Coordinates of C-alpha atoms and ligand atoms in Angstrom, one line a residue:
M1 CA 213.2 -11.5 165.5
K2 CA 214.1 -14.2 163.9
P3 CA 211.8 -17.4 165.2
A4 CA 215.2 -18.9 167.1
T5 CA 215.2 -15.7 169.4
Q6 CA 211.0 -16.1 169.3
F7 CA 210.9 -19.2 171.0
I8 CA 213.2 -17.6 174.5
H9 CA 211.9 -14.3 174.3
A10 CA 208.6 -14.4 173.8
G11 CA 205.3 -13.6 176.2
A12 CA 208.0 -13.7 178.5
H13 CA 207.9 -9.9 180.7
P14 CA 210.5 -10.3 183.9
D15 CA 207.4 -9.7 187.1
P16 CA 206.2 -6.5 187.8
T17 CA 206.2 -7.1 191.8
T18 CA 208.5 -9.3 192.4
G19 CA 210.3 -9.2 189.2
A20 CA 211.1 -13.1 188.7
I21 CA 212.7 -13.3 184.9
M22 CA 209.8 -16.1 184.4
T23 CA 206.3 -15.1 184.5
P24 CA 204.7 -17.5 188.1
I25 CA 202.2 -20.0 187.6
F26 CA 198.5 -18.2 188.6
Q27 CA 197.1 -20.8 191.0
T28 CA 193.8 -18.6 191.6
S29 CA 190.2 -18.4 191.1
T30 CA 189.9 -14.9 191.4
Y31 CA 190.9 -11.5 192.0
V32 CA 190.0 -8.7 194.6
Q33 CA 188.9 -5.7 192.9
E34 CA 188.9 -2.2 194.5
A35 CA 185.3 -1.1 194.1
P36 CA 182.1 -2.7 192.1
A37 CA 183.8 -3.1 188.8
T38 CA 187.6 -1.9 189.4
H39 CA 189.2 -4.4 188.6
K40 CA 193.7 -4.7 187.4
G41 CA 192.1 -6.1 184.6
Y42 CA 191.6 -9.3 185.6
E43 CA 187.9 -10.4 187.5
Y44 CA 187.4 -15.1 188.0
A45 CA 190.0 -17.2 186.1
R46 CA 188.0 -18.9 184.1
S47 CA 187.8 -15.5 181.9
Q48 CA 191.2 -14.6 182.0
N49 CA 194.4 -16.0 184.1
P50 CA 198.6 -13.9 184.0
T51 CA 199.9 -17.7 183.1
R52 CA 197.9 -18.2 180.4
T53 CA 198.3 -14.2 179.4
A54 CA 202.0 -14.9 179.1
L55 CA 201.3 -17.8 177.4
E56 CA 198.7 -16.4 174.5
E57 CA 201.6 -13.8 173.8
A58 CA 204.4 -16.4 173.2
L59 CA 202.0 -18.6 170.8
A60 CA 200.3 -15.6 168.9
I61 CA 204.3 -14.6 168.5
I62 CA 205.5 -17.5 167.0
E63 CA 202.6 -18.2 164.7
Q64 CA 203.5 -15.1 163.4
G65 CA 199.9 -14.3 164.0
K66 CA 198.5 -11.2 166.2
Y67 CA 195.9 -12.8 168.4
G68 CA 196.6 -16.6 171.0
L69 CA 194.2 -18.6 173.1
A70 CA 195.4 -21.1 174.6
F71 CA 192.4 -24.6 175.5
S72 CA 192.1 -27.8 178.0
S73 CA 193.0 -29.8 175.2
G74 CA 192.9 -29.5 171.3
V75 CA 190.4 -31.0 170.5
A76 CA 188.3 -28.6 172.5
A77 CA 190.5 -26.3 170.9
T78 CA 189.1 -27.4 167.3
D79 CA 185.1 -27.7 169.4
A80 CA 186.3 -23.9 169.8
V81 CA 186.6 -23.9 165.9
I82 CA 183.5 -25.5 165.2
K83 CA 181.4 -23.3 167.6
L84 CA 182.1 -20.7 165.1
L85 CA 178.5 -22.3 163.1
N86 CA 175.4 -22.9 163.5
P87 CA 173.4 -25.9 162.0
G88 CA 173.5 -26.8 158.4
D89 CA 176.9 -25.2 157.6
E90 CA 179.4 -27.3 155.7
V91 CA 183.1 -27.8 157.0
I92 CA 184.8 -29.3 153.9
C93 CA 187.1 -31.4 156.5
A94 CA 190.8 -33.4 155.1
N95 CA 189.7 -37.1 154.4
D96 CA 192.7 -38.2 156.5
M97 CA 193.0 -36.1 159.6
Y98 CA 193.8 -37.5 163.9
G99 CA 191.2 -39.7 164.9
G100 CA 190.1 -37.6 167.8
T101 CA 189.4 -34.5 165.1
Y102 CA 186.7 -37.2 163.3
R103 CA 185.1 -38.7 165.9
L104 CA 184.1 -34.6 166.9
F105 CA 182.7 -33.6 164.2
T106 CA 180.7 -36.7 163.3
K107 CA 180.3 -37.7 166.5
I108 CA 179.1 -35.2 168.0
F109 CA 179.1 -32.0 165.4
E110 CA 177.2 -34.0 163.4
R111 CA 174.5 -34.3 165.6
F112 CA 174.1 -30.4 165.9
G113 CA 173.5 -29.8 162.5
I114 CA 176.8 -29.1 160.9
V115 CA 177.1 -31.0 157.7
F116 CA 181.4 -32.8 157.4
K117 CA 182.6 -33.2 153.5
P118 CA 185.6 -35.1 153.5
V119 CA 187.6 -34.6 150.8
D120 CA 191.1 -35.4 149.4
T121 CA 192.8 -32.7 149.7
T122 CA 195.4 -33.1 148.7
N123 CA 194.3 -31.8 145.2
A124 CA 192.7 -28.3 146.3
E125 CA 190.7 -28.5 143.1
N126 CA 189.0 -31.3 145.4
V127 CA 188.5 -28.5 147.8
A128 CA 187.1 -25.8 145.0
A129 CA 184.9 -28.4 143.8
A130 CA 183.3 -29.8 147.6
V131 CA 182.4 -26.2 148.6
T132 CA 178.5 -24.9 148.4
S133 CA 176.3 -21.9 148.6
N134 CA 176.8 -24.0 152.8
T135 CA 180.2 -24.2 152.8
K136 CA 181.4 -22.2 155.6
L137 CA 184.6 -23.3 156.8
V138 CA 187.3 -25.2 155.3
W139 CA 189.5 -28.1 159.0
L140 CA 192.7 -28.9 157.2
E141 CA 195.9 -31.2 158.5
T142 CA 199.1 -30.9 157.3
P143 CA 200.9 -32.8 157.5
T144 CA 198.4 -35.3 158.4
N145 CA 198.1 -37.6 161.2
P146 CA 199.6 -40.6 160.4
L147 CA 199.9 -41.4 157.0
M148 CA 202.3 -37.6 155.7
N149 CA 199.9 -36.3 153.1
I150 CA 200.8 -32.8 152.8
T151 CA 198.3 -30.2 151.1
D152 CA 199.2 -26.6 149.6
I153 CA 198.4 -24.1 152.2
E154 CA 198.3 -21.1 149.5
A155 CA 196.4 -23.5 147.5
V156 CA 193.5 -23.8 149.1
A157 CA 193.8 -20.2 150.5
A158 CA 193.3 -19.0 146.9
I159 CA 189.9 -20.7 147.0
T160 CA 188.4 -20.1 150.6
K161 CA 189.2 -15.8 150.1
K162 CA 187.5 -16.3 146.6
N163 CA 184.4 -18.4 148.5
N164 CA 184.7 -15.9 151.7
L165 CA 185.2 -19.8 153.9
I166 CA 187.8 -19.5 157.3
L167 CA 190.4 -22.1 155.9
V168 CA 191.7 -23.3 159.4
V169 CA 195.1 -25.3 159.7
D170 CA 195.7 -27.7 162.3
N171 CA 199.8 -27.6 162.8
T172 CA 200.5 -29.5 165.2
F173 CA 203.0 -32.2 163.3
A174 CA 205.0 -29.8 161.5
S175 CA 204.9 -26.7 164.7
P176 CA 205.7 -22.8 164.4
A177 CA 209.4 -24.2 164.4
L178 CA 208.9 -26.2 160.6
Q179 CA 205.6 -24.0 159.2
N180 CA 203.4 -20.9 159.9
P181 CA 199.8 -21.6 157.6
L182 CA 198.6 -17.5 159.0
T183 CA 201.8 -16.6 156.6
L184 CA 200.6 -18.7 153.7
G185 CA 196.8 -17.5 154.1
A186 CA 194.7 -19.6 156.8
D187 CA 192.4 -17.6 159.2
I188 CA 192.9 -20.0 161.9
V189 CA 196.3 -21.5 163.4
M190 CA 195.0 -25.3 165.5
H191 CA 197.5 -26.8 167.7
S192 CA 196.8 -29.4 170.2
A193 CA 200.2 -28.0 172.6
T194 CA 200.5 -31.1 174.0
K195 CA 202.4 -32.6 171.7
Y196 CA 206.1 -30.5 170.2
L197 CA 204.7 -27.0 171.6
G198 CA 204.5 -29.0 175.5
G199 CA 207.5 -30.9 174.2
H200 CA 208.4 -32.8 177.6
S201 CA 204.7 -35.3 177.7
D202 CA 203.1 -34.1 180.6
V203 CA 200.8 -31.8 180.0
I204 CA 197.8 -31.7 177.6
Q205 CA 196.6 -28.9 176.3
G206 CA 195.0 -26.7 173.0
A207 CA 195.3 -23.4 171.3
L208 CA 194.4 -21.0 168.3
V209 CA 196.2 -18.3 166.7
M210 CA 194.6 -15.7 164.7
N211 CA 195.1 -12.4 162.7
S212 CA 191.7 -11.6 162.2
A213 CA 190.2 -8.9 165.6
E214 CA 187.0 -10.2 164.8
L215 CA 187.4 -13.6 165.1
R216 CA 189.4 -13.9 167.9
E217 CA 186.2 -11.9 170.0
K218 CA 183.4 -14.1 168.9
L219 CA 186.1 -17.8 170.3
Y220 CA 187.8 -15.7 173.0
F221 CA 183.3 -15.7 173.5
I222 CA 183.6 -19.6 174.0
Q223 CA 186.4 -20.0 175.1
K224 CA 184.9 -18.3 178.6
S225 CA 181.5 -19.1 178.3
C226 CA 181.7 -22.5 177.2
G227 CA 184.9 -23.1 179.8
A228 CA 187.6 -25.0 178.1
V229 CA 190.3 -23.1 179.4
P230 CA 194.0 -24.4 180.6
G231 CA 194.7 -24.4 184.3
P232 CA 198.3 -21.9 185.5
M233 CA 200.6 -24.5 186.0
D234 CA 199.8 -26.6 182.7
C235 CA 200.0 -22.9 180.7
F236 CA 203.7 -22.5 182.3
L237 CA 204.6 -25.5 181.6
V238 CA 203.9 -25.2 178.0
L239 CA 205.9 -22.0 178.4
R240 CA 208.4 -23.1 179.1
G241 CA 208.3 -26.5 176.4
I242 CA 208.0 -23.0 174.0
K243 CA 211.5 -22.1 175.2
T244 CA 213.4 -24.6 174.0
L245 CA 211.0 -25.6 170.6
G246 CA 214.3 -24.2 168.5
V247 CA 216.4 -26.2 169.3
R248 CA 214.0 -29.6 169.5
M249 CA 212.8 -29.2 166.3
K250 CA 216.4 -29.4 165.0
A251 CA 216.9 -32.5 166.8
H252 CA 213.6 -33.9 165.6
C253 CA 214.3 -33.2 162.4
E254 CA 217.7 -34.3 161.9
N255 CA 216.8 -37.5 163.7
G256 CA 213.8 -38.3 161.7
A257 CA 215.9 -37.5 158.6
I258 CA 218.6 -40.1 159.0
I259 CA 215.9 -42.6 160.6
A260 CA 213.4 -42.7 157.7
H261 CA 216.5 -43.3 155.1
W262 CA 217.0 -46.0 157.6
L263 CA 213.8 -47.1 157.1
H264 CA 213.9 -46.9 153.9
N265 CA 216.1 -49.0 152.8
H266 CA 215.4 -52.0 154.8
P267 CA 214.8 -54.8 153.0
K268 CA 212.2 -56.1 155.1
V269 CA 210.5 -52.3 155.1
A270 CA 208.0 -51.7 152.0
K271 CA 207.0 -48.4 152.8
V272 CA 208.0 -44.8 154.4
Y273 CA 206.4 -41.9 154.8
W274 CA 208.1 -39.1 155.2
P275 CA 207.5 -35.6 153.6
G276 CA 211.2 -35.6 153.4
F277 CA 211.8 -37.7 150.3
E278 CA 211.5 -36.3 147.0
D279 CA 209.4 -39.5 145.3
H280 CA 206.8 -38.8 148.5
P281 CA 203.2 -36.9 145.7
G282 CA 203.4 -34.0 148.8
H283 CA 207.1 -33.4 148.6
A284 CA 207.0 -30.1 146.4
A285 CA 204.4 -28.4 149.0
A286 CA 206.1 -29.5 151.8
K287 CA 210.1 -27.6 151.3
K288 CA 207.3 -25.5 149.4
Q289 CA 206.1 -24.3 153.5
M290 CA 208.0 -26.0 155.8
R291 CA 211.2 -25.0 157.0
D292 CA 212.2 -28.5 157.5
F293 CA 210.5 -32.2 156.9
G294 CA 209.8 -33.2 161.0
G295 CA 210.1 -36.6 162.7
M296 CA 206.6 -37.9 162.2
I297 CA 207.3 -41.1 160.0
S298 CA 205.2 -44.1 159.3
F299 CA 205.7 -47.6 157.6
E300 CA 204.6 -50.7 156.6
L301 CA 205.9 -54.2 156.7
K302 CA 207.7 -56.5 153.9
N303 CA 205.1 -59.0 156.3
D304 CA 201.9 -57.1 156.9
S305 CA 200.1 -59.5 159.0
L306 CA 198.4 -57.9 162.3
D307 CA 201.2 -61.0 164.2
E308 CA 203.8 -59.6 162.4
V309 CA 203.1 -55.7 163.0
K310 CA 202.2 -57.3 166.2
R311 CA 205.5 -58.4 167.5
V312 CA 207.4 -55.5 165.8
L313 CA 205.5 -53.7 168.7
S314 CA 206.1 -55.1 171.2
K315 CA 209.8 -55.9 170.8
T316 CA 211.5 -52.4 171.0
H317 CA 212.6 -50.7 174.1
L318 CA 213.6 -47.3 173.3
F319 CA 211.0 -46.2 171.1
S320 CA 208.1 -46.5 174.2
L321 CA 204.2 -48.1 172.9
A322 CA 201.7 -44.4 173.3
E323 CA 200.0 -43.0 172.2
S324 CA 200.2 -38.8 171.7
L325 CA 204.1 -37.6 170.0
G326 CA 206.3 -34.4 170.5
G327 CA 207.9 -35.3 173.2
V328 CA 211.9 -35.8 173.2
E329 CA 211.7 -39.8 173.8
S330 CA 211.0 -41.6 171.2
L331 CA 207.1 -43.1 170.9
V332 CA 205.8 -45.8 168.4
N333 CA 202.0 -46.3 167.7
H334 CA 199.7 -48.4 166.2
P335 CA 196.9 -46.4 164.0
A336 CA 194.2 -49.2 163.5
S337 CA 194.5 -50.2 167.4
M338 CA 195.4 -46.6 169.8
T339 CA 195.2 -43.1 168.0
H340 CA 192.3 -43.8 163.7
A341 CA 191.1 -47.3 166.2
S342 CA 188.1 -44.1 166.5
I343 CA 187.5 -44.3 162.6
P344 CA 186.2 -47.6 161.1
R345 CA 187.7 -50.0 159.5
E346 CA 186.3 -49.3 156.1
E347 CA 187.1 -46.1 156.3
R348 CA 190.5 -45.6 157.3
I349 CA 191.3 -48.5 154.2
K350 CA 188.9 -45.7 152.0
N351 CA 191.9 -43.7 152.9
G352 CA 194.9 -45.5 152.5
L353 CA 195.5 -46.1 156.7
R354 CA 195.9 -50.0 156.5
D355 CA 196.2 -52.4 159.5
S356 CA 199.5 -53.0 159.1
L357 CA 201.1 -49.0 159.6
I358 CA 203.4 -48.4 162.1
R359 CA 203.5 -44.8 163.1
L360 CA 207.2 -43.5 164.5
S361 CA 207.6 -39.7 166.9
V362 CA 211.4 -39.7 166.7
G363 CA 213.1 -37.8 169.6
I364 CA 216.1 -36.3 170.4
E365 CA 217.7 -39.5 171.4
D366 CA 221.3 -40.5 170.0
A367 CA 220.1 -41.5 166.3
E368 CA 222.3 -44.2 166.3
D369 CA 220.4 -45.7 169.4
L370 CA 217.4 -45.1 167.7
I371 CA 218.1 -47.4 165.3
K372 CA 219.6 -50.2 167.4
D373 CA 216.3 -51.0 168.6
L374 CA 214.5 -50.4 165.9
D375 CA 217.0 -53.1 164.1
Q376 CA 216.3 -55.2 166.5
A377 CA 213.3 -55.6 166.5
I378 CA 212.5 -55.7 162.7
G379 CA 214.6 -58.4 163.3
Ligands
PLP1 C1 197.1 -34.8 169.4 C2 196.4 -34.2 168.2 C3 194.9 -33.5 168.3 C4 194.6 -34.1 169.9 O1 194.7 -32.8 170.7 P1 194.5 -32.9 172.0 O2 195.9 -32.0 173.0 O3 195.3 -34.3 172.4 O4 193.3 -32.8 172.3 C5 195.0 -32.7 167.2 N1 194.9 -32.8 166.8 C6 196.2 -34.4 166.2 C7 197.5 -34.0 164.7 C8 196.5 -34.1 166.7 O5 197.8 -35.1 166.5

C-alpha cells in the first residue's frame, strides 16, 4: 500500500462489539478477568490499552516497521531508549538537536554514568572516529531542530552495522510522510507525536518504531515498568491526526518552499536554513532520503540585534509566537530564548545557533496570507 492509503487505514479495524469505524477511547484502568490470569489480552491499562494498541499498530505501518510503542511524550520515548543502556556505555549524538533531548542526556542520564559524545554527524566520518569499545548507541536527528542540518542516514547506518551499535533517528521534523529511517538502516525511529503526527497542537505524545523483536521486548518492558504511557484520549487524537498526515505534509511542504524562496529574496534577510535549497550543504542527502523538504525554516536578519529580532517576533499575527511545531497553524519561535534555552549559550554558538536565529513552523494556511504577515513584520 502507498503511504497516502496507509495513513488512513493503518491500525483501523471496526470495533468488534459495535462495528464503530473509529477505534473507541477505552477510558479504563483495568479489565475484568474470567478466572485468574484468564483474560482477553488486556489486564491493566499501564501495560495494554486497546486504543493504544491500535495506535501502535498504525505507527509501525506508517514508519515501514514491525513494532510501534507509544509514550506520554517525545522525551519519554527518548528516555525509554536510553534506559536500554548501562553505566559506562557511550552514546554518540548529534551536536545540533532538540534542546530537551540535550537536557535529558546531559542533566539526567550523565548523572547515571552514561557518556554522551556530541559530534557533527553531517559528516559520517566524525561518527566513525568517535566510536570506542564502550560505544553502544548513535542518536541522530535529521533534519535538525533548529538549524536544518541533514545527516546521511545510510552512511551512518553503515558504521553502526559494522560496529554493532544501535542507530536511533529522531524523525520528528520529517515525519513518516517524508522520511522512513528504518528503510535506510536505522534500528529505532523516535517521534515527538506532539508535532506532525498529532498535527493539531492539541496533544503531547511520543513514539518509537522498530523491526527487531528483541528491541521491541526490551522497550515494551521499559514502557510498562517505567510507566510513561499515553492516555487513551491522547492515543485517539494521534490516530485521528495520522489520517490527514499525507495531505497536511503536502501542504506544509508547498507553503514551506514558497516561504523559503520568498525569505531568500528578501533584502532584509541574511540567511535562510532550508534543505530544499541547492546550496544547502545537506541538499544531496536530503534529496536522496526525503520525499520532500518540509515546512520547517530558520532564518537570520541582516540587522541581527536582539532588539530587531524581538521587534519582528512581536509583530506577526498569523505566525503565533510559541514553542512547538508541526500543527496546521503557523508558529514562529526564537530558539535561543525559547526551545533551545536549555543549551548553554557557548555550546549553542559553537554549533552555529546564533541568538538572532528565528525559526518558523509553516502551517497550511494560504501562502499569500502568510507572506503578507511576514512582510509587514520584517518591514
Ligand atoms: C518536540 C521535540 C521533541 C520532544 O518531544 P515532546 O513531545 O515535546 O516531549 C524531540 N525531538 C524533536 C525534534 C522535537 O521537536
